[in-house]
């Protein structure tokens, strides 16, 4: 059976225990920060999924679990037929080769004492490549793909000689040099100047188009998600509140939280009058989460019914799922 | 009368390798109640300019020429004590990631009250009252004055910092990327609060950011800086409809928009900002400009008037239609990218 998707996440949970003191050892009641609370989604081969949300929504944790930087608490993740529960050496090795991560801060993720060549060659050496000429060739090829030209010159520079955008390209070159199938990019452009962000976004898109890479793009910036991604999942306090085709979600948001997020983005057009949705900008306590819908305390459309609903996703439009119990029409009427 | 008048300002950083010419020949004015947005890439001198108005340059920063006239008095020649009196009372700054500058071992209230009292003759009681007032304006409960910084979220801390800056009703607010570290929802709310307060108190504002969409919503005037010089200065209304300078045109291509206008692919400006060390010849943007000529390589363009309140520093304002057309094409910028690669090959 051939499956369309590369990654399937089912009922994923990540809880952090906050019982630390001696007193807590003897108490039966355990409290947790529920960073991710029962989320499911799939990413198809060659697709870029954008994960949006505020700080504390669990989007970065989701990304880190998908590259196994963190252990999951409950649920299952399958990657290319490989189950995360499989801890065999062979499976692990294959996984590490197939999945790579690109981090937010290109100033801190490169070793300042390594030349660019050494940085990019390291993963090759770890995966057993010994032939020096072959390593050199691969590194130059990766630099070319990351558009660091002339590659032969960049290879022997140190990170401090490069600009932020160039460093991020090095990080990308390091990520793709062992030909992974899947990349998690966590806010890869948020540290960069807006004028060079476009280049990095175009590069990521080219990687997908030319190398068939699948990607999870984690960001709080909806306009970059709209530019780069095929689908978007919006997270709020550990839950997915809306998921669907990126253009559809951004043009026709169904969940009140998505509407709020979109109404908060400034528009570079002085004549455009933005309709602001006023809400409380503080997140609720993450340990004692709101009962019922998690967005209810801040939601401008909330009713009493919202305090007792269980989280569920409803298909409101074609392949667009929202966790709000009300349809878009009902929400508009309530205004 | 203009509240602030910056005239031919030059700022240098003195280093072992020579002087870094961070800001050159920058002039602009600010009326009472006006807000101006300053945009540009990292290293273009926008933060240095802001710090200089507050006279907060680091030890190796030198004002090597020009004047900064605030309410008719030149700030550049003032001594330390005179400057101290100006700060917070007259000019206040909300700096980038200011929320990390709160002292963790004092409550937020103590820090605000200390600021108020060291700049006025207020009694402690009056200062507390004032702190409560500004907290109310910025949307924080007054019990938060007793909180320590670690007990507050990022948005609250940034609000506390803004409250501190506004505590003495300054006539000029300098906001240096005040919301970059915050979530969109929080950012949006804080920005609308800042503008609200600015309108109420009729203070002027210099708003520094690299996100031009914020400027389009907040500021009447936009100043685009590049390599320590002003490239274009215009009213926001005109600028966002029809920018003139090739650098501004490039910036416009690079911005993703949330609106459903399909601009096609984003194009960024190839290359990196110029090294401001040593002798600088010609236009600062020449390395990255797709339209440069021999004249641009040799001669620095002056900032000149091309319309009402609209100035640009380019030798070819009359070719703007052609520039606008060409700058929309990918090939135009690809040519620049290839040119940069070829030039760097020549260096090696």
XYZ file of C-alpha atoms in Angstrom:
683
model
C 0.000 0.000 0.000
C 1.518 3.241 -0.995
C 0.610 6.163 1.187
C 0.310 9.685 -0.070
C 1.507 11.274 3.104
C 5.069 11.364 4.381
C 4.216 12.186 7.950
C 1.215 11.211 9.945
C 0.687 12.599 13.430
C -2.071 11.022 15.468
C -3.342 12.253 18.821
C 0.030 13.693 19.682
C 0.461 14.916 23.238
C 3.349 16.532 25.014
C 2.951 17.248 28.711
C 5.610 18.775 30.907
C 5.312 17.788 34.534
C 5.700 20.700 36.902
C 5.851 18.631 40.081
C 9.354 19.142 41.277
C 9.403 19.673 45.042
C 9.551 16.999 47.750
C 6.010 17.749 48.769
C 4.852 16.897 45.293
C 6.498 13.479 45.327
C 3.947 12.336 47.867
C 0.956 14.087 46.434
C -1.222 12.147 44.082
C -2.345 15.085 42.075
C -0.024 15.821 39.241
C -0.094 19.054 37.299
C 1.204 19.528 33.825
C 1.804 22.145 31.237
C -0.016 20.721 28.274
C 2.194 22.097 25.518
C 0.580 19.905 22.901
C -2.755 18.406 23.672
C -4.042 15.829 21.263
C -3.294 17.045 17.770
C -3.477 15.083 14.521
C -2.406 16.027 11.036
C -0.620 14.661 8.005
C 1.907 16.189 5.669
C 1.896 14.933 2.107
C 5.022 14.273 0.109
C 6.360 17.481 -1.401
C 4.046 19.634 0.647
C 4.907 22.598 2.852
C 2.760 22.847 5.939
C 2.799 26.105 7.865
C 2.294 26.007 11.613
C 1.085 29.311 13.015
C 0.247 30.569 16.475
C 1.348 32.804 19.329
C 4.221 32.019 21.671
C 3.103 29.261 23.972
C 0.797 27.696 21.421
C 2.997 24.607 21.083
C 4.114 25.135 17.505
C 7.867 24.921 18.191
C 7.402 21.873 20.427
C 5.522 20.161 17.592
C 8.422 20.863 15.250
C 10.957 19.560 17.727
C 9.029 16.358 18.286
C 8.918 15.734 14.543
C 12.725 15.789 14.412
C 12.903 13.805 17.654
C 14.600 16.525 19.622
C 11.915 15.889 22.190
C 10.127 12.715 23.227
C 6.400 12.622 22.790
C 4.214 11.934 25.820
C 1.427 10.130 24.041
C 0.095 9.466 20.569
C 1.921 8.301 17.497
C 3.972 9.737 14.696
C 4.832 7.819 11.556
C 7.422 9.096 9.156
C 7.744 7.430 5.762
C 6.493 4.152 7.166
C 8.751 4.381 10.180
C 7.107 4.569 13.588
C 8.593 6.882 16.218
C 8.105 4.113 18.758
C 10.711 2.042 16.894
C 13.912 2.678 18.810
C 16.182 0.292 16.871
C 19.577 1.605 15.831
C 18.917 1.053 12.163
C 15.606 2.918 12.202
C 17.128 5.759 14.160
C 19.999 6.110 11.731
C 17.734 6.230 8.750
C 15.536 8.740 10.470
C 18.397 11.088 11.325
C 19.482 11.061 7.716
C 16.024 11.722 6.374
C 15.005 14.525 8.690
C 16.793 17.802 9.278
C 16.037 21.014 11.084
C 16.752 24.661 10.323
C 16.710 26.874 13.370
C 15.717 30.442 13.948
C 18.976 32.090 14.892
C 21.754 31.754 12.291
C 24.099 33.617 14.627
C 24.055 30.890 17.243
C 23.643 27.683 15.297
C 26.965 27.799 13.437
C 30.179 26.844 15.175
C 32.377 29.959 15.029
C 35.554 27.872 14.911
C 34.485 25.809 11.917
C 34.884 27.042 8.390
C 31.765 26.833 6.263
C 33.291 23.771 4.593
C 33.791 21.993 7.917
C 30.293 22.895 9.055
C 28.668 21.424 5.984
C 31.022 18.449 5.742
C 30.308 17.342 9.298
C 26.994 15.588 8.651
C 28.572 13.782 5.670
C 31.376 12.487 7.859
C 28.938 11.419 10.553
C 27.080 9.376 7.978
C 30.244 7.602 6.970
C 31.524 9.397 3.913
C 35.313 9.121 3.821
C 36.482 10.039 0.359
C 37.786 13.610 0.572
C 37.081 14.531 -3.034
C 33.568 13.250 -2.740
C 32.975 15.280 0.433
C 34.328 18.395 -1.240
C 32.103 17.870 -4.235
C 29.025 17.387 -2.077
C 29.761 20.486 -0.003
C 30.239 22.652 -3.065
C 27.058 21.270 -4.555
C 25.121 22.093 -1.372
C 26.557 25.610 -1.356
C 25.512 26.051 -4.967
C 21.988 24.906 -4.201
C 21.860 27.332 -1.272
C 22.981 30.018 -3.731
C 26.184 30.887 -1.920
C 28.189 31.711 -4.970
C 31.069 31.584 -5.760
C 30.895 28.415 -3.670
C 34.658 27.773 -3.728
C 35.193 31.086 -1.978
C 32.492 30.722 0.628
C 33.643 27.253 1.608
C 36.728 28.506 3.372
C 35.263 31.448 5.188
C 34.273 31.550 8.834
C 30.758 32.391 10.060
C 31.811 35.820 11.358
C 32.678 36.847 7.798
C 29.105 36.292 6.655
C 25.906 38.309 6.930
C 22.805 36.959 8.632
C 21.210 35.893 5.365
C 24.374 34.128 4.227
C 24.619 32.312 7.553
C 21.075 31.095 7.227
C 21.988 29.792 3.759
C 24.885 27.895 5.307
C 22.478 26.378 7.831
C 20.229 25.370 4.953
C 23.172 23.917 3.000
C 24.136 21.876 6.053
C 20.563 20.667 6.302
C 20.280 19.499 2.715
C 23.788 18.106 2.151
C 22.803 14.580 3.215
C 19.705 14.729 0.999
C 16.948 14.527 3.606
C 13.307 13.946 2.758
C 11.843 16.220 5.373
C 12.872 19.548 6.875
C 11.502 21.376 9.864
C 12.192 25.101 9.577
C 11.485 26.961 12.807
C 11.097 30.699 12.147
C 13.991 30.604 9.654
C 13.559 34.220 8.550
C 12.413 36.030 11.663
C 15.950 37.120 12.589
C 16.675 38.407 9.109
C 16.108 41.781 7.551
C 12.855 41.959 5.673
C 14.695 42.870 2.489
C 16.507 39.525 2.369
C 13.724 37.346 3.773
C 12.259 36.933 0.326
C 15.457 35.261 -0.895
C 15.437 32.658 1.856
C 11.737 31.973 1.316
C 12.312 31.544 -2.413
C 15.215 29.214 -1.658
C 13.075 27.042 0.617
C 10.408 26.885 -2.049
C 12.978 25.909 -4.671
C 14.165 23.073 -2.449
C 10.663 21.727 -2.500
C 10.157 22.269 -6.218
C 13.512 20.897 -7.343
C 14.433 18.315 -4.716
C 10.924 17.276 -3.763
C 11.490 18.092 -0.102
C 8.623 18.028 2.343
C 8.617 20.777 4.927
C 7.103 21.962 8.146
C 7.420 25.729 8.377
C 6.870 27.064 11.891
C 6.224 30.785 12.139
C 4.078 33.417 13.750
C 4.261 35.526 10.608
C 1.154 34.812 8.575
C 2.313 36.715 5.522
C 5.386 34.511 5.078
C 3.260 31.406 5.643
C 0.879 32.616 2.981
C 3.774 33.122 0.591
C 5.549 29.822 1.163
C 3.110 27.163 2.341
C 0.484 24.978 0.719
C -1.488 24.310 3.844
C -1.660 25.979 7.231
C -2.456 24.722 10.720
C -3.239 27.343 13.340
C -2.454 26.327 16.903
C -3.799 27.800 20.107
C -2.793 26.556 23.575
C -1.748 23.127 22.412
C -4.683 22.510 20.080
C -5.104 22.876 16.360
C -7.998 25.303 15.930
C -8.000 25.540 12.156
C -6.341 23.645 9.354
C -6.721 23.885 5.620
C -5.426 25.183 2.329
C -3.384 28.303 3.050
C -5.141 30.642 0.626
C -8.565 29.483 1.742
C -7.780 29.853 5.440
C -6.302 33.311 5.022
C -9.033 34.602 2.742
C -11.902 32.872 4.513
C -10.897 32.180 8.101
C -13.506 30.098 9.898
C -12.237 30.091 13.470
C -12.463 33.295 15.552
C -8.827 32.952 16.609
C -7.651 32.820 13.007
C -9.777 35.886 12.317
C -8.151 37.708 15.229
C -4.643 36.768 14.106
C -5.321 37.962 10.578
C -6.909 41.197 11.723
C -3.743 42.023 13.680
C -1.359 42.017 10.733
C -0.410 45.539 9.652
C -0.982 46.305 5.975
C 1.464 48.306 3.866
C -1.217 50.443 2.259
C -2.135 53.755 3.895
C -5.571 53.760 2.273
C -6.507 50.334 3.515
C -8.691 50.473 6.597
C -8.114 47.400 8.659
C -10.938 45.988 10.694
C -9.433 45.298 14.083
C -11.002 42.680 16.309
C -10.441 43.765 19.891
C -9.447 41.003 22.261
C -7.495 40.587 25.473
C -3.892 40.037 24.426
C -2.789 37.945 27.400
C -2.795 34.162 27.151
C -4.691 32.347 29.926
C -2.882 30.327 32.583
C -1.338 27.344 30.819
C -1.619 24.996 33.784
C -5.256 25.569 34.660
C -6.531 25.686 31.117
C -9.991 27.035 30.406
C -12.747 24.409 30.439
C -14.580 23.845 27.179
C -13.202 25.760 24.218
C -9.759 27.070 25.098
C -10.262 30.291 23.249
C -13.568 31.014 24.973
C -12.246 33.490 27.622
C -10.769 35.733 24.905
C -13.226 35.033 22.123
C -15.364 38.000 21.051
C -18.079 35.620 19.833
C -18.195 33.289 22.843
C -21.486 32.055 24.330
C -22.275 29.924 27.380
C -22.369 26.896 25.150
C -18.639 27.347 24.464
C -17.792 26.682 28.104
C -18.862 23.081 27.899
C -17.864 21.895 24.433
C -15.255 19.253 23.730
C -12.559 20.088 21.223
C -13.417 18.770 17.783
C -12.687 19.849 14.239
C -15.567 20.480 11.835
C -15.169 20.581 8.075
C -16.645 23.998 7.358
C -15.486 24.403 3.789
C -13.830 22.045 1.356
C -10.924 20.454 3.261
C -10.908 23.357 5.696
C -11.441 22.323 9.296
C -12.259 24.623 12.181
C -12.627 23.877 15.874
C -15.314 26.490 16.413
C -18.776 25.096 17.069
C -20.272 27.922 15.062
C -20.178 28.281 11.313
C -18.852 31.429 9.750
C -22.416 32.564 8.983
C -23.424 32.156 12.608
C -20.388 34.142 13.705
C -21.197 37.009 11.367
C -24.778 37.101 12.655
C -23.527 37.395 16.211
C -21.639 40.529 15.426
C 8.213 76.055 14.844
C 9.775 72.705 14.318
C 10.169 70.602 17.415
C 13.226 68.836 16.123
C 15.570 69.850 13.392
C 18.407 67.591 12.365
C 20.864 69.391 10.129
C 23.659 67.788 8.093
C 24.368 65.306 10.832
C 27.526 63.174 10.587
C 28.218 60.401 13.058
C 31.352 58.235 13.192
C 32.362 55.209 15.187
C 36.057 55.308 15.947
C 37.643 51.887 15.645
C 41.189 50.558 15.484
C 40.890 50.106 11.741
C 39.656 53.623 11.147
C 36.451 55.594 11.310
C 33.176 53.944 10.451
C 30.984 56.543 8.766
C 27.658 55.375 10.161
C 25.592 58.457 9.409
C 26.401 61.061 6.775
C 24.727 64.351 6.036
C 21.331 63.473 7.432
C 18.789 66.297 7.662
C 15.129 66.221 8.529
C 12.606 68.108 10.613
C 9.807 67.057 12.864
C 6.777 69.192 13.740
C 4.890 69.050 16.991
C 2.550 66.051 16.849
C 4.103 64.620 13.699
C 5.285 61.059 13.500
C 8.033 59.945 11.195
C 9.032 56.390 10.373
C 12.642 55.453 9.823
C 13.253 52.280 7.812
C 16.314 50.527 6.525
C 18.356 47.366 6.822
C 20.511 46.486 9.814
C 23.563 48.706 9.789
C 21.974 51.566 7.864
C 22.394 53.897 10.827
C 18.801 54.234 11.963
C 19.372 53.158 15.560
C 22.582 55.195 15.773
C 20.639 58.233 14.638
C 18.010 57.681 17.317
C 20.591 57.179 20.018
C 22.364 60.344 18.989
C 19.214 62.410 19.448
C 19.152 61.093 23.022
C 22.942 61.555 23.205
C 23.272 57.898 24.119
C 26.076 56.996 21.737
C 28.671 54.545 23.021
C 32.094 55.944 23.960
C 33.546 55.451 20.500
C 30.634 57.199 18.814
C 31.397 60.736 17.726
C 29.141 63.415 16.312
C 31.583 64.723 13.731
C 29.380 67.362 12.174
C 25.991 68.958 12.021
C 23.369 70.070 14.470
C 20.428 68.582 16.286
C 18.146 71.416 17.286
C 15.489 70.508 19.798
C 13.056 73.360 20.517
C 15.622 75.665 19.008
C 18.545 74.537 21.140
C 21.429 72.518 19.799
C 21.641 69.195 21.653
C 25.086 68.423 20.279
C 26.792 71.130 22.322
C 24.990 70.483 25.580
C 26.858 69.064 28.553
C 25.969 65.908 30.454
C 23.798 67.549 33.088
C 21.797 69.540 30.550
C 21.206 66.366 28.548
C 20.130 64.476 31.639
C 17.438 67.066 32.284
C 16.188 66.664 28.741
C 15.908 62.897 28.907
C 12.562 61.449 29.966
C 11.217 64.972 30.619
C 11.434 66.050 27.009
C 12.710 63.142 24.943
C 12.000 59.542 25.857
C 13.110 56.384 24.160
C 11.490 52.976 23.948
C 14.315 50.802 22.793
C 14.478 47.442 21.120
C 13.946 44.482 23.478
C 13.663 47.042 26.255
C 11.681 44.531 28.205
C 14.906 42.715 28.951
C 16.370 45.887 30.398
C 14.184 45.828 33.493
C 16.130 45.104 36.653
C 15.068 41.654 37.895
C 15.552 42.390 41.600
C 13.346 45.482 41.790
C 9.611 45.628 41.223
C 8.496 47.355 38.056
C 6.884 50.102 40.140
C 10.110 50.897 41.987
C 11.918 51.275 38.696
C 9.340 53.610 37.214
C 9.143 55.696 40.370
C 12.917 55.940 40.501
C 12.892 57.238 36.937
C 10.205 59.813 37.681
C 11.841 61.043 40.877
C 15.327 61.365 39.500
C 14.033 63.627 36.746
C 11.535 65.742 38.729
C 11.003 67.091 42.231
C 7.992 64.909 42.829
C 7.470 63.352 46.232
C 7.250 59.600 46.444
C 3.471 59.769 46.788
C 3.087 61.931 43.716
C 5.401 59.662 41.769
C 3.377 56.590 42.708
C 0.217 58.373 41.629
C 1.782 59.296 38.328
C 2.982 55.728 37.782
C -0.537 54.460 38.407
C -1.888 56.944 35.910
C 0.455 55.897 33.120
C -0.199 52.249 33.875
C -3.898 52.888 33.423
C -3.286 54.655 30.111
C -1.259 51.766 28.712
C -3.745 49.170 29.958
C -2.016 47.636 32.962
C -3.640 47.152 36.343
C -2.070 49.255 39.065
C -1.374 46.194 41.216
C 1.151 45.280 38.526
C 3.396 48.038 39.890
C 4.233 45.616 42.664
C 5.191 42.828 40.244
C 8.730 41.749 39.533
C 9.681 41.521 35.857
C 9.679 37.696 35.878
C 6.044 37.708 36.953
C 5.002 39.489 33.797
C 4.599 38.339 30.209
C 6.612 39.887 27.402
C 3.730 42.118 26.374
C 3.261 43.397 29.928
C 6.960 44.138 30.345
C 7.030 46.053 27.096
C 3.983 47.991 28.256
C 5.718 48.793 31.548
C 8.680 50.144 29.596
C 6.373 52.268 27.468
C 4.665 53.529 30.626
C 8.069 54.498 31.972
C 8.906 56.375 28.787
C 5.608 58.232 28.849
C 5.587 58.959 32.561
C 6.684 62.591 32.236
C 4.742 63.479 29.088
C 7.725 63.853 26.788
C 7.326 66.002 23.688
C 9.326 63.570 21.612
C 9.078 59.788 21.741
C 11.715 57.713 20.004
C 10.506 54.154 19.510
C 13.184 51.773 18.249
C 11.525 48.548 17.099
C 9.277 48.578 20.176
C 7.315 45.484 19.211
C 9.595 43.216 17.210
C 9.882 40.538 19.899
C 6.136 40.324 20.427
C 3.303 38.277 18.975
C 1.138 39.896 16.307
C -1.913 40.292 18.493
C 0.083 41.939 21.286
C 2.043 44.032 18.790
C -1.106 45.319 17.186
C -2.650 46.329 20.486
C 0.468 48.039 21.817
C 0.951 49.946 18.581
C -2.597 51.208 18.626
C -2.119 52.265 22.253
C 1.084 54.122 21.453
C -0.594 56.061 18.634
C -3.593 56.782 20.812
C -1.391 58.263 23.534
C 0.714 60.135 21.031
C -2.409 61.750 19.603
C -3.753 62.646 23.027
C -0.555 64.204 24.306
C 0.292 65.742 20.901
C 3.827 64.488 21.212
C 5.977 63.787 18.187
C 7.361 60.386 17.416
C 10.275 58.867 15.580
C 9.428 55.276 14.854
C 12.230 52.941 13.810
C 11.482 49.595 12.235
C 12.346 47.392 9.323
C 8.710 46.498 8.789
C 7.370 49.109 6.392
C 3.776 48.013 6.840
C 3.829 49.312 10.421
C 5.009 52.689 9.184
C 2.249 52.828 6.624
C -0.264 52.554 9.436
C 1.420 54.742 12.050
C 3.457 57.505 10.481
C 2.706 60.457 8.244
C 6.233 60.633 6.930
C 8.668 57.910 5.958
C 12.424 58.181 5.723
C 14.284 55.377 3.978
C 17.913 55.081 5.023
C 20.670 53.119 3.396
C 24.364 53.019 4.222
C 24.118 55.969 6.617
C 22.286 58.264 4.224
C 18.717 59.192 3.500
C 17.660 57.671 0.186
C 14.068 58.813 0.097
C 11.849 60.956 2.268
C 8.180 61.299 1.551
C 4.711 61.309 3.008
C 3.574 57.742 3.665
C 0.554 58.192 1.434
C 2.702 59.007 -1.582
C 5.481 56.570 -0.763
C 3.365 53.452 -0.542
C 1.598 54.234 -3.806
C 4.604 55.297 -5.819
C 8.106 55.053 -4.401
C 10.861 56.706 -6.426
C 14.282 55.538 -5.390
C 15.575 52.249 -6.835
C 16.250 51.035 -3.269
C 12.656 51.799 -2.242
C 11.431 49.998 -5.354
C 13.522 47.007 -4.357
C 12.134 47.059 -0.830
C 8.613 47.105 -2.163
C 9.266 43.906 -4.118
C 10.551 42.098 -1.059
C 7.513 42.367 1.165
C 5.039 39.536 1.502
C 1.478 40.725 1.929
C -1.409 39.099 3.674
C -3.890 40.671 1.297
C -5.072 38.722 -1.667
C -3.226 40.677 -4.292
C -1.034 38.263 -6.127
C 2.145 40.241 -6.521
C 3.820 37.184 -7.968
C 7.128 36.042 -6.585
C 8.883 38.137 -4.004
C 12.218 39.482 -5.136
C 14.791 40.609 -2.662
C 17.640 43.008 -3.247
C 20.767 40.960 -3.950
C 23.982 41.711 -2.121
C 24.745 43.191 1.264
C 24.931 46.725 2.665
C 28.186 48.576 1.939
C 31.181 48.673 4.234
C 31.224 52.171 5.659
C 34.917 52.059 6.490
C 37.510 53.992 4.503
C 36.906 56.264 1.568
C 33.400 56.117 0.169
C 32.908 57.015 -3.435
C 29.728 57.479 -5.414
C 26.224 56.477 -4.466
C 25.963 54.212 -1.428
C 23.540 51.937 -3.235
C 25.720 51.475 -6.321
C 26.739 47.849 -5.602
C 23.146 46.696 -5.532
C 21.450 49.109 -7.879
C 20.275 47.646 -11.189
C 20.286 51.059 -12.880
C 23.687 52.410 -11.957
C 25.774 54.345 -14.424
C 29.360 55.607 -14.434
C 28.159 58.779 -12.773
C 26.777 56.780 -9.829
C 30.163 55.124 -9.324
C 31.905 58.476 -8.941
C 29.447 61.033 -7.698
C 27.353 60.967 -4.540
C 23.780 62.043 -5.347
C 22.403 64.863 -3.214
C 18.987 64.640 -1.637
C 16.772 66.740 -3.873
C 13.177 67.838 -3.936
C 11.083 66.083 -6.599
C 7.634 66.942 -5.339
C 5.854 68.384 -2.378
C 7.610 67.062 0.734
C 9.197 64.399 -1.370
C 12.953 64.085 -1.656
C 15.179 61.420 -3.126
C 18.908 60.903 -3.431
C 19.286 59.561 -6.951
C 20.903 61.039 -10.027
C 18.001 60.000 -12.232
C 14.630 61.089 -10.849
C 13.372 61.648 -14.392
C 13.845 57.968 -15.271
C 11.425 56.852 -12.560
C 8.833 55.345 -14.926
C 11.446 53.164 -16.521
C 12.825 52.182 -13.077
C 9.379 51.249 -11.813
C 8.730 49.096 -14.847
C 12.108 47.372 -14.823
C 12.263 46.837 -11.068
C 9.202 44.590 -11.221
C 11.102 42.088 -13.346
C 13.071 39.265 -11.823
C 15.760 39.504 -14.507
C 16.621 43.032 -13.447
C 17.674 41.898 -10.000
C 19.153 38.635 -11.260
C 21.510 40.778 -13.309
C 22.612 42.535 -10.105
C 23.143 39.205 -8.401
C 25.329 37.953 -11.285
C 27.237 41.216 -11.312
C 28.009 40.898 -7.595
C 29.281 37.340 -8.062
C 31.490 38.416 -10.940
C 32.889 41.325 -8.974
C 33.690 39.146 -5.982
C 35.496 36.717 -8.294
C 37.593 39.608 -9.439
C 38.537 40.422 -5.846
C 39.862 36.962 -5.109
